[in-house]
Short mmCIF file of N, CA and C in Angstrom, two decimals:
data_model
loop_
_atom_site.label_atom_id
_atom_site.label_comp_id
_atom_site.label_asym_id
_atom_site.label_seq_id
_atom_site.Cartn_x
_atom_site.Cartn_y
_atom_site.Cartn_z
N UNK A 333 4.49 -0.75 -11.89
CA UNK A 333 3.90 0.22 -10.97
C UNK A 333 4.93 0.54 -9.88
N UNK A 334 5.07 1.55 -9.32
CA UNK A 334 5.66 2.39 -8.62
C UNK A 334 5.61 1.56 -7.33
N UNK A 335 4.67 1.69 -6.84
CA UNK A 335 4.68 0.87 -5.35
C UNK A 335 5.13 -0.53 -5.54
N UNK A 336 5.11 -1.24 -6.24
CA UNK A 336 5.61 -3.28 -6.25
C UNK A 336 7.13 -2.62 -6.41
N UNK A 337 7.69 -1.72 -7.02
CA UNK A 337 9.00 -1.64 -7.56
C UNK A 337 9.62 -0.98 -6.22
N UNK A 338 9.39 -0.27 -5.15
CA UNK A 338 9.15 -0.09 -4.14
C UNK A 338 9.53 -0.61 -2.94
N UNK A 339 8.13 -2.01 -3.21
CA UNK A 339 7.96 -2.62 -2.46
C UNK A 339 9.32 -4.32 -2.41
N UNK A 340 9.20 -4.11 -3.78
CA UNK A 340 10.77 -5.50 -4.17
C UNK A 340 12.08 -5.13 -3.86
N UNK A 341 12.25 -3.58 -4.17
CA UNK A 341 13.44 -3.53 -3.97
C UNK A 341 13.69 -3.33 -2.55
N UNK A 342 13.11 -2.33 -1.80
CA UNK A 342 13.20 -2.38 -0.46
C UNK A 342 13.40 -3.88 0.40
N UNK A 343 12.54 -5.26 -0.03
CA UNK A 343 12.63 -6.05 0.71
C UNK A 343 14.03 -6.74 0.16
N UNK A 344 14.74 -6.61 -0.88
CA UNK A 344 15.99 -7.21 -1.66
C UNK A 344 17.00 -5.90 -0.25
N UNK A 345 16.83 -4.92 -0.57
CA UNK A 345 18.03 -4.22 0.33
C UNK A 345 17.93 -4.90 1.68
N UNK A 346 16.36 -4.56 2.70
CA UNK A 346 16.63 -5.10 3.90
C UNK A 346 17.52 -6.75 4.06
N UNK A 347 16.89 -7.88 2.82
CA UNK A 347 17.18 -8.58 3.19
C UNK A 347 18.59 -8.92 3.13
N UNK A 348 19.29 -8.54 1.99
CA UNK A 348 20.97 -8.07 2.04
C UNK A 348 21.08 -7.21 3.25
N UNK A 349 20.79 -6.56 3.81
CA UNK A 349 21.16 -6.02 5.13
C UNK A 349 21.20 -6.41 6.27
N UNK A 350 20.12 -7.31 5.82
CA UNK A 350 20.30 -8.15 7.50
C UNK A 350 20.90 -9.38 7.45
N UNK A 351 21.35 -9.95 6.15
CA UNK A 351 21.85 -11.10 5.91
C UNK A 351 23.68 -10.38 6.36
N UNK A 352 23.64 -9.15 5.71
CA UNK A 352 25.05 -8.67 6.08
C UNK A 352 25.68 -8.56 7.60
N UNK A 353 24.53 -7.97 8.35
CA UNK A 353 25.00 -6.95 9.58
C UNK A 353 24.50 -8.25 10.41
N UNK A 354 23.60 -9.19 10.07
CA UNK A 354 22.87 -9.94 11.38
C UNK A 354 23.71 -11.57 11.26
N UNK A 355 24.16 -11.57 9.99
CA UNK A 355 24.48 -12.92 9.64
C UNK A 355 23.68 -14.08 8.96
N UNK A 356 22.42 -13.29 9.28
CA UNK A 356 21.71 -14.52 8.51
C UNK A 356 20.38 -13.19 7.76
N UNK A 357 19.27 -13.57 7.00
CA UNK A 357 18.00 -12.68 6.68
C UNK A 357 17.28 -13.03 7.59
N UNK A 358 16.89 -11.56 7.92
CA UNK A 358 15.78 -11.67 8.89
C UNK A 358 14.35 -11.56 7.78
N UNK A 359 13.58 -12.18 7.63
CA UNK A 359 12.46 -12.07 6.60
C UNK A 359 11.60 -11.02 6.97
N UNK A 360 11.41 -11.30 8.34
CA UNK A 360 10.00 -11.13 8.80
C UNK A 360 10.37 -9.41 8.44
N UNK A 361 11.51 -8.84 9.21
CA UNK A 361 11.95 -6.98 9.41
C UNK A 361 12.11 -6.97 8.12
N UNK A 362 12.19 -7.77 7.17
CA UNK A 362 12.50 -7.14 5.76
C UNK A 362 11.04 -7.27 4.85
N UNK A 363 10.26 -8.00 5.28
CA UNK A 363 8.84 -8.08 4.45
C UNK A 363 8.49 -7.05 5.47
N UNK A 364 8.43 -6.66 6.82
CA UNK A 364 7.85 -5.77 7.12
C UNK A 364 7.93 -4.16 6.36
N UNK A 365 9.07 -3.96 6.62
CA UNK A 365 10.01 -2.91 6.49
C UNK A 365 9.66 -2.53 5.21
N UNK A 366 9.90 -3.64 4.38
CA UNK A 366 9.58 -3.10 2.49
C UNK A 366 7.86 -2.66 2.61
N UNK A 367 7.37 -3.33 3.44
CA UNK A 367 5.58 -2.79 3.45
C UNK A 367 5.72 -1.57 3.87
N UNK A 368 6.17 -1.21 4.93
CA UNK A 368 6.21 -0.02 5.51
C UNK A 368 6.58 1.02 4.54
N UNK A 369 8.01 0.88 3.82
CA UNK A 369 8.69 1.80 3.10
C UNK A 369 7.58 1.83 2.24
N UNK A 370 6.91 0.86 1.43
CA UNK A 370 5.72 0.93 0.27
C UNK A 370 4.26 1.80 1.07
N UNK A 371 4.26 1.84 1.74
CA UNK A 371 3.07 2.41 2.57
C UNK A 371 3.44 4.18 2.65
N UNK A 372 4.07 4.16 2.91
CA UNK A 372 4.88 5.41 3.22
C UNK A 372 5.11 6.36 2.17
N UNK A 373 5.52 5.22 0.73
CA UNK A 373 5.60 6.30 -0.70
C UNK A 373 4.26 6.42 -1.02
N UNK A 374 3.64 5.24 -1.39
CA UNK A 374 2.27 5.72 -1.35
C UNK A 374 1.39 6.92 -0.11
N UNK A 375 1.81 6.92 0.72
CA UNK A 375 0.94 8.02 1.42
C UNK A 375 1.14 9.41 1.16
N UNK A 376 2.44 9.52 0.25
CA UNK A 376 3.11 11.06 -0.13
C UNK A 376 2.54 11.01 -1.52
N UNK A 377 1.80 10.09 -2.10
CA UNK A 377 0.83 10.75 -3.01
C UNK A 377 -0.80 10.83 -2.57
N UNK A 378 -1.31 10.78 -1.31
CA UNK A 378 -2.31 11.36 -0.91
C UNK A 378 -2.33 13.04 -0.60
N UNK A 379 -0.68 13.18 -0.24
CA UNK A 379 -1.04 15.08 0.04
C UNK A 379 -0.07 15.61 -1.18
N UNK A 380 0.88 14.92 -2.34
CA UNK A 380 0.81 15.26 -3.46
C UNK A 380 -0.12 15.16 -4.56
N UNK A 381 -0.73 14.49 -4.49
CA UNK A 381 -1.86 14.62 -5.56
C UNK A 381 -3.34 14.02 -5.02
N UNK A 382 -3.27 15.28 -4.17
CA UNK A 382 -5.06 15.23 -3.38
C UNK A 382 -5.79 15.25 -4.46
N UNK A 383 -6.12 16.18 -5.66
CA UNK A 383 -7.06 16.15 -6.34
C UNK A 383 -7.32 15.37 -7.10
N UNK A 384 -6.31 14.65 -7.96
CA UNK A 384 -6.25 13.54 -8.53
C UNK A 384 -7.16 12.07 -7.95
N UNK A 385 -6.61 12.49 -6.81
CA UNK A 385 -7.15 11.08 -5.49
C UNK A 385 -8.44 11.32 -5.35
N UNK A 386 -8.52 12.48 -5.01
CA UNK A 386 -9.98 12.47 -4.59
C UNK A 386 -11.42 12.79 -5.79
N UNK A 387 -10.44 12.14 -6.97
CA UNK A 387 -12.06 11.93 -8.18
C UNK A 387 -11.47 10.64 -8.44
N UNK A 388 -11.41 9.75 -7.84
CA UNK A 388 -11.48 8.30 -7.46
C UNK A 388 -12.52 7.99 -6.76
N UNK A 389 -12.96 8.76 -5.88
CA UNK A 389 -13.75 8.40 -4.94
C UNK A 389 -15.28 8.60 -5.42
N UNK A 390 -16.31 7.81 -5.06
CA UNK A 390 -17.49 8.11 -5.75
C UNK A 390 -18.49 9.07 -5.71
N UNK A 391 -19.17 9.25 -6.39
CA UNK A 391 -19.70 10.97 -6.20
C UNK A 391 -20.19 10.93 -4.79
N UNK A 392 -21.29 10.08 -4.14
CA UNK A 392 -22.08 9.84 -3.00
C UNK A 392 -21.30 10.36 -2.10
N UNK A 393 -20.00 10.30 -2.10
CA UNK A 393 -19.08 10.33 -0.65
C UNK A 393 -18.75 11.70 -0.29
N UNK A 394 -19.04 12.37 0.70
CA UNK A 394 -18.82 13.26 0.99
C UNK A 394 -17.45 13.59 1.49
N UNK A 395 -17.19 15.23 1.61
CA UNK A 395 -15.66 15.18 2.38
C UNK A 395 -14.42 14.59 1.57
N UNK A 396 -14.34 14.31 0.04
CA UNK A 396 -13.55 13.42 -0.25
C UNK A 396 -11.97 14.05 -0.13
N UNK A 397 -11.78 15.01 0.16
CA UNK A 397 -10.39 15.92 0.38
C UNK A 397 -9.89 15.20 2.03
N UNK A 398 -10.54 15.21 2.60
CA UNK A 398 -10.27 14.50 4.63
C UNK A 398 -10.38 12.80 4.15
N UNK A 399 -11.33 12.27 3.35
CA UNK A 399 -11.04 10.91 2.69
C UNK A 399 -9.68 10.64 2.51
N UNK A 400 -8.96 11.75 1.33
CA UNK A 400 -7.78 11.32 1.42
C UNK A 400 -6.75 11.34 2.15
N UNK A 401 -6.68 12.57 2.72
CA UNK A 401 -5.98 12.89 3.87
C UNK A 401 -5.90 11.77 4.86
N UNK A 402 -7.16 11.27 5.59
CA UNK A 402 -7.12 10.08 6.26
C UNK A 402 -6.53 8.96 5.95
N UNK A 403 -6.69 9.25 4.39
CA UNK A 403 -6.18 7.22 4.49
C UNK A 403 -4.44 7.19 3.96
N UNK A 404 -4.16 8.40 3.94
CA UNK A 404 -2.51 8.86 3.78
C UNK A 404 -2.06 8.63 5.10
N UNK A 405 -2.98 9.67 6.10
CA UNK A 405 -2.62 8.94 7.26
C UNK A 405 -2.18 7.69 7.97
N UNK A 406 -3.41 7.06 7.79
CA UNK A 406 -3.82 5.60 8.05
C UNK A 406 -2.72 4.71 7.48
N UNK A 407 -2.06 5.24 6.37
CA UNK A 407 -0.91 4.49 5.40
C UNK A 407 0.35 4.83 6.40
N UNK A 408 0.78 6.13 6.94
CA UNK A 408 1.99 5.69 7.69
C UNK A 408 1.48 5.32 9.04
N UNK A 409 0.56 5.25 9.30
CA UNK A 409 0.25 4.33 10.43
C UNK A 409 0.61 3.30 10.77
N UNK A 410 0.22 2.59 9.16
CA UNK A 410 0.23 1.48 9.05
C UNK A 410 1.52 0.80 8.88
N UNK A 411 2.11 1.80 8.15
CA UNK A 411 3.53 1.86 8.33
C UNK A 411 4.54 1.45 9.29
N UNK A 412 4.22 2.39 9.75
CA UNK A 412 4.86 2.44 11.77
C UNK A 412 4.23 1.18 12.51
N UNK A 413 3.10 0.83 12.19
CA UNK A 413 2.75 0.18 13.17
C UNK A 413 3.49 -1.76 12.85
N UNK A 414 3.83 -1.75 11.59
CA UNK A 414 4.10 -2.83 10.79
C UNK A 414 6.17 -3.21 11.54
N UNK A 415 6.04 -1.67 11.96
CA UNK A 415 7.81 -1.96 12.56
C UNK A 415 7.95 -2.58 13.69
N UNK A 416 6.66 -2.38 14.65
CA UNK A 416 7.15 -2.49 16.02
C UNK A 416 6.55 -4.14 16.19
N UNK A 417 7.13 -4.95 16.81
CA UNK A 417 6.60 -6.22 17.14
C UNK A 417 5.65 -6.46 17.58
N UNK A 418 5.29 -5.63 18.77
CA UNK A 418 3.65 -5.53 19.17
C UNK A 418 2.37 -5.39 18.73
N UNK A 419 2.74 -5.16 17.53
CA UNK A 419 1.66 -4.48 16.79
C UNK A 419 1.36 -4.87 15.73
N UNK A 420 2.45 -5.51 15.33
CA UNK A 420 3.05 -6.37 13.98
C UNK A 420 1.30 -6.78 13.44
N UNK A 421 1.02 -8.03 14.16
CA UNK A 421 0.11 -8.93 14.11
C UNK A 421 -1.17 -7.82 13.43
N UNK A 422 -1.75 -7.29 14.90
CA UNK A 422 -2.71 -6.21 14.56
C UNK A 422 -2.92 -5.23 13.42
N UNK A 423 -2.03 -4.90 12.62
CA UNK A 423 -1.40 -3.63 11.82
C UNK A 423 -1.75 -4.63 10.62
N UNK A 424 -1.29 -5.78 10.52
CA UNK A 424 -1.09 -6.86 9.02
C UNK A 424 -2.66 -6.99 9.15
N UNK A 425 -3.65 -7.05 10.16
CA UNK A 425 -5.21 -7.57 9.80
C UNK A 425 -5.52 -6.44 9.39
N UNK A 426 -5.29 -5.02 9.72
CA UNK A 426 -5.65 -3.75 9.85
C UNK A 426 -5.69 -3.39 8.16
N UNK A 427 -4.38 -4.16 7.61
CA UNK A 427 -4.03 -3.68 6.16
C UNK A 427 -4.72 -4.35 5.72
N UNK A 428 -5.11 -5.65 6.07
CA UNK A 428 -6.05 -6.51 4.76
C UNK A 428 -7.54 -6.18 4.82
N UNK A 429 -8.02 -5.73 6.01
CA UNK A 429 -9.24 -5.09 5.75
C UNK A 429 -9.12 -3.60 4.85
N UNK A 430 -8.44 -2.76 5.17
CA UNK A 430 -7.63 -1.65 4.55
C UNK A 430 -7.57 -2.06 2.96
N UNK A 431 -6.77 -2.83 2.86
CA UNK A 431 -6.20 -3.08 0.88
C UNK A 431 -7.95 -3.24 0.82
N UNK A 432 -8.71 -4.21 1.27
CA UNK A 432 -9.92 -4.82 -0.09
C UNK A 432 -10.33 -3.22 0.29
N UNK A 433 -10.96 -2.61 1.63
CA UNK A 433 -11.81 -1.10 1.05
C UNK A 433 -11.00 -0.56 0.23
N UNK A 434 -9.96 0.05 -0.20
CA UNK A 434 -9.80 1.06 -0.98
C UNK A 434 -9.70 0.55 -2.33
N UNK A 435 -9.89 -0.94 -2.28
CA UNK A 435 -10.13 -1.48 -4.58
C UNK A 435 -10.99 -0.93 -4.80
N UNK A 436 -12.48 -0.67 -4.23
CA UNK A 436 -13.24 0.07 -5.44
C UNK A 436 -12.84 1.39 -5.63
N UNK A 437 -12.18 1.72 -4.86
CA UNK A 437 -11.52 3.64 -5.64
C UNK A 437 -10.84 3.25 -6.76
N UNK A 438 -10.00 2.17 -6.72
CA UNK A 438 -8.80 1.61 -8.09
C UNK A 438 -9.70 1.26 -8.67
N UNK A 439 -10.83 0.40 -8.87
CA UNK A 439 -11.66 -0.11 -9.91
C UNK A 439 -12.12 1.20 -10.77
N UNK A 440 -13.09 2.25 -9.23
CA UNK A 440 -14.02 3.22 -10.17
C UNK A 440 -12.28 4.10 -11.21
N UNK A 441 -11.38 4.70 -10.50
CA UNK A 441 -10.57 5.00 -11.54
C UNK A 441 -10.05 4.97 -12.59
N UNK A 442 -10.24 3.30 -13.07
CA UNK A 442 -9.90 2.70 -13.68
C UNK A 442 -10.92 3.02 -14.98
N UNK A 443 -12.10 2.95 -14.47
CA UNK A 443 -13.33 2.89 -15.05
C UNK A 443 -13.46 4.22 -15.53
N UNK A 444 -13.30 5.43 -15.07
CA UNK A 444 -13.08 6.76 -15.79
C UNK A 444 -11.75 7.14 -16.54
N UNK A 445 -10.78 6.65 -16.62
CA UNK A 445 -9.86 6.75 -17.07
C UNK A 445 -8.61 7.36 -16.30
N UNK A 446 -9.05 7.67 -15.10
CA UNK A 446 -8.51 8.58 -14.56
C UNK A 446 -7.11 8.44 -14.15
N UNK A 447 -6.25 9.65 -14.47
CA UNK A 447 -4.65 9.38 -14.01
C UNK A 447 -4.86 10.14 -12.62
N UNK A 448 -4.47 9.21 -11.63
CA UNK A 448 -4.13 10.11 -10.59
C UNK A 448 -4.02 10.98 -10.02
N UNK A 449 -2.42 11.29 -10.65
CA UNK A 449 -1.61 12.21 -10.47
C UNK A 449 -1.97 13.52 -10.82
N UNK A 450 -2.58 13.49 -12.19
CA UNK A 450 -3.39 14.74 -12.79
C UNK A 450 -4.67 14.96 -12.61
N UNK A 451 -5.24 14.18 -12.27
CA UNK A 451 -6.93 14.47 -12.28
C UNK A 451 -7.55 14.09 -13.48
N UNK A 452 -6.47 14.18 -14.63
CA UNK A 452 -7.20 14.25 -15.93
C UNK A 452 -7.73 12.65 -16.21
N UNK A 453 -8.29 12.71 -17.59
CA UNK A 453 -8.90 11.07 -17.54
C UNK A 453 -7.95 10.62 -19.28
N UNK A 454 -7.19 10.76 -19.22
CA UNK A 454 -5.92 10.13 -19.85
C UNK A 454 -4.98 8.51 -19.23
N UNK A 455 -5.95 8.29 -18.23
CA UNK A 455 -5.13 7.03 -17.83
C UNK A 455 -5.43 5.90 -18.24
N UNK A 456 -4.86 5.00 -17.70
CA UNK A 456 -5.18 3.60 -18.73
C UNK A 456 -5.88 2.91 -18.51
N UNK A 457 -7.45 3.45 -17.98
CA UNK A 457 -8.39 2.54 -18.06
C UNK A 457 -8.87 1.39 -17.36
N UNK A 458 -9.39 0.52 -18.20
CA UNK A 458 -9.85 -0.43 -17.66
C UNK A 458 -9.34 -1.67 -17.42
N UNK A 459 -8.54 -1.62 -18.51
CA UNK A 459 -7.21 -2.84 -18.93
C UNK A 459 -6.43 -2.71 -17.55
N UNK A 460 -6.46 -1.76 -17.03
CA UNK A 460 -5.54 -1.58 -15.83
C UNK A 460 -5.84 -2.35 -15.18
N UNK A 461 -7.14 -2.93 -14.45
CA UNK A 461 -7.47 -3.61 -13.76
C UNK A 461 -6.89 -5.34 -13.42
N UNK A 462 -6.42 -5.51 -14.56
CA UNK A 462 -5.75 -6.35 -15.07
C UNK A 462 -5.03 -6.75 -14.62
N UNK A 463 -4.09 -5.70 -14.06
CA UNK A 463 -2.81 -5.51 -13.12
C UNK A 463 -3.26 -4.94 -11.67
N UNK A 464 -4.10 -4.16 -11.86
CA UNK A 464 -3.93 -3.27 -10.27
C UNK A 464 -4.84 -4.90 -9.72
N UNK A 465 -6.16 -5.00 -9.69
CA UNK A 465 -6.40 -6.00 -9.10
C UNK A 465 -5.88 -7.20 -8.48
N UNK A 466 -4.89 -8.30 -8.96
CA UNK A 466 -3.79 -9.00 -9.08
C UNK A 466 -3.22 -8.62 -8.28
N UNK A 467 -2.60 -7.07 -7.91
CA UNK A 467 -1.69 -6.65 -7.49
C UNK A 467 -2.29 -6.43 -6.08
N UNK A 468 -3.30 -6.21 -5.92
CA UNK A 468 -3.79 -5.43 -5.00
C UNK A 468 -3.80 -6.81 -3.79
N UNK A 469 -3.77 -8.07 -4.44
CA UNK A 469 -4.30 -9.34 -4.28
C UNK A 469 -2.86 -9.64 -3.38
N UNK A 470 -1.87 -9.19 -4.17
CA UNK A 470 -0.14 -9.70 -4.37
C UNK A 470 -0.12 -9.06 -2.79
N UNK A 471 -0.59 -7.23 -2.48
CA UNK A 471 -0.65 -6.72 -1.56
C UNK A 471 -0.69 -7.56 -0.46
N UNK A 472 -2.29 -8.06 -0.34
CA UNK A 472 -2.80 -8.39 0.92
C UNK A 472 -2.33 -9.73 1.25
N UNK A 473 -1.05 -10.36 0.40
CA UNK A 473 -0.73 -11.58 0.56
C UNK A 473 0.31 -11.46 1.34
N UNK A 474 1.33 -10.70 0.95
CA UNK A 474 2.09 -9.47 1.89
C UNK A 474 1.84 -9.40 2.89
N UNK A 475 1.03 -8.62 2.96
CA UNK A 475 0.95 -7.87 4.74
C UNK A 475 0.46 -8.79 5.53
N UNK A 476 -0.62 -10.48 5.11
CA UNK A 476 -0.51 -11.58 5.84
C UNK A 476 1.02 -12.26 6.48
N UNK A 477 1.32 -12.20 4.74
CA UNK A 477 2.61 -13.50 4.94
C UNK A 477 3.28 -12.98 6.48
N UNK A 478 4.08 -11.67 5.94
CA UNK A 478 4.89 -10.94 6.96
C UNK A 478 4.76 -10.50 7.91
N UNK A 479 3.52 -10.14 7.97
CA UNK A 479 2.93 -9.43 8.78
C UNK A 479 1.97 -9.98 10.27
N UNK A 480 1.67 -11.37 9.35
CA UNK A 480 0.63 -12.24 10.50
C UNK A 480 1.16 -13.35 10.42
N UNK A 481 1.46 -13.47 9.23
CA UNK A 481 1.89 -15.65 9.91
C UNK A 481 2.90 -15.54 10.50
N UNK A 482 3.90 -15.14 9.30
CA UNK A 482 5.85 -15.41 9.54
C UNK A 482 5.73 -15.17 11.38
N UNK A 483 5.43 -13.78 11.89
CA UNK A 483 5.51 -13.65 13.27
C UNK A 483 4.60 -14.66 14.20
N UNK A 484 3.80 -15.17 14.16
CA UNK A 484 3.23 -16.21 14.92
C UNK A 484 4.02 -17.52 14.97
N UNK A 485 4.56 -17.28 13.87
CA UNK A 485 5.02 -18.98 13.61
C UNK A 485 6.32 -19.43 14.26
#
């Protein structure tokens, strides 16, 4: 998946970068930083593929076009907010409440078949879950580790 591949390589560059320029790895700016950069690609497929996104969402929900829009938002927010030290802390709880709401959009998707990107229902299902779940898991372990402990500690 697009975002873990993203999200690994970004934290492999920062951490060669700061191991280069700083002398030693800074973890914490490089688990941040790779979240951020992963937050950030993902949010450029909320206003590239609005329609896709928004038949994820369940019929009940109204507005689902500003649904997505918002939480594209909310993604470089989260982004930005993951850079600055102050905020660090706040931004990493912000995402783990954040990652578990938006699994049932990945579940129901999953469950219609739905690709994304197209809208169409050619995607891979249910088996997906398999992975996105796990992953989603891998996420919120992330935006703790880096995001809330490493800086307290």
């Amino acid at each position: 998946m697009k975002p873990l591949l993203v999200l690994l390589v970004s934290f492999g560059v920062l951490v060669g970068g700061t191991h280069l320029f700083q002398g030693q790895a800074d973890f914490v700016l490089a688990g941040n930083g790779a979240m951020a950069a992963m937050l950030a690609f993902t949010a450029i497929g909320h206003f590239a593929f609005t329609q896709g996104m928004m038949r994820m969402l369940p019929e009940f929900l109204p507005a689902k076009r500003a649904w997505v829009y918002v939480t594209g938002v909310l993604e470089i927010a989260a982004a930005i907010g993951l850079l600055v030290p102050a905020l660090r802390v706040g931004t990493a709880g912000c995402l783990l409440v954040f990652f578990l709401l938006i699994l049932p959009a990945n579940i129901l998707a999953a469950r219609r078949n739905l690709n994304y990107q197209t809208g169409a229902t050619d995607g891979p299902g249910p088996a997906y879950l398999w992975f996105r779940v796990p992953l989603q898991l891998f996420f919120m372990a992330w935006a703790w580790y880096f995001g809330w402990y490493l800086p307290v500690v």
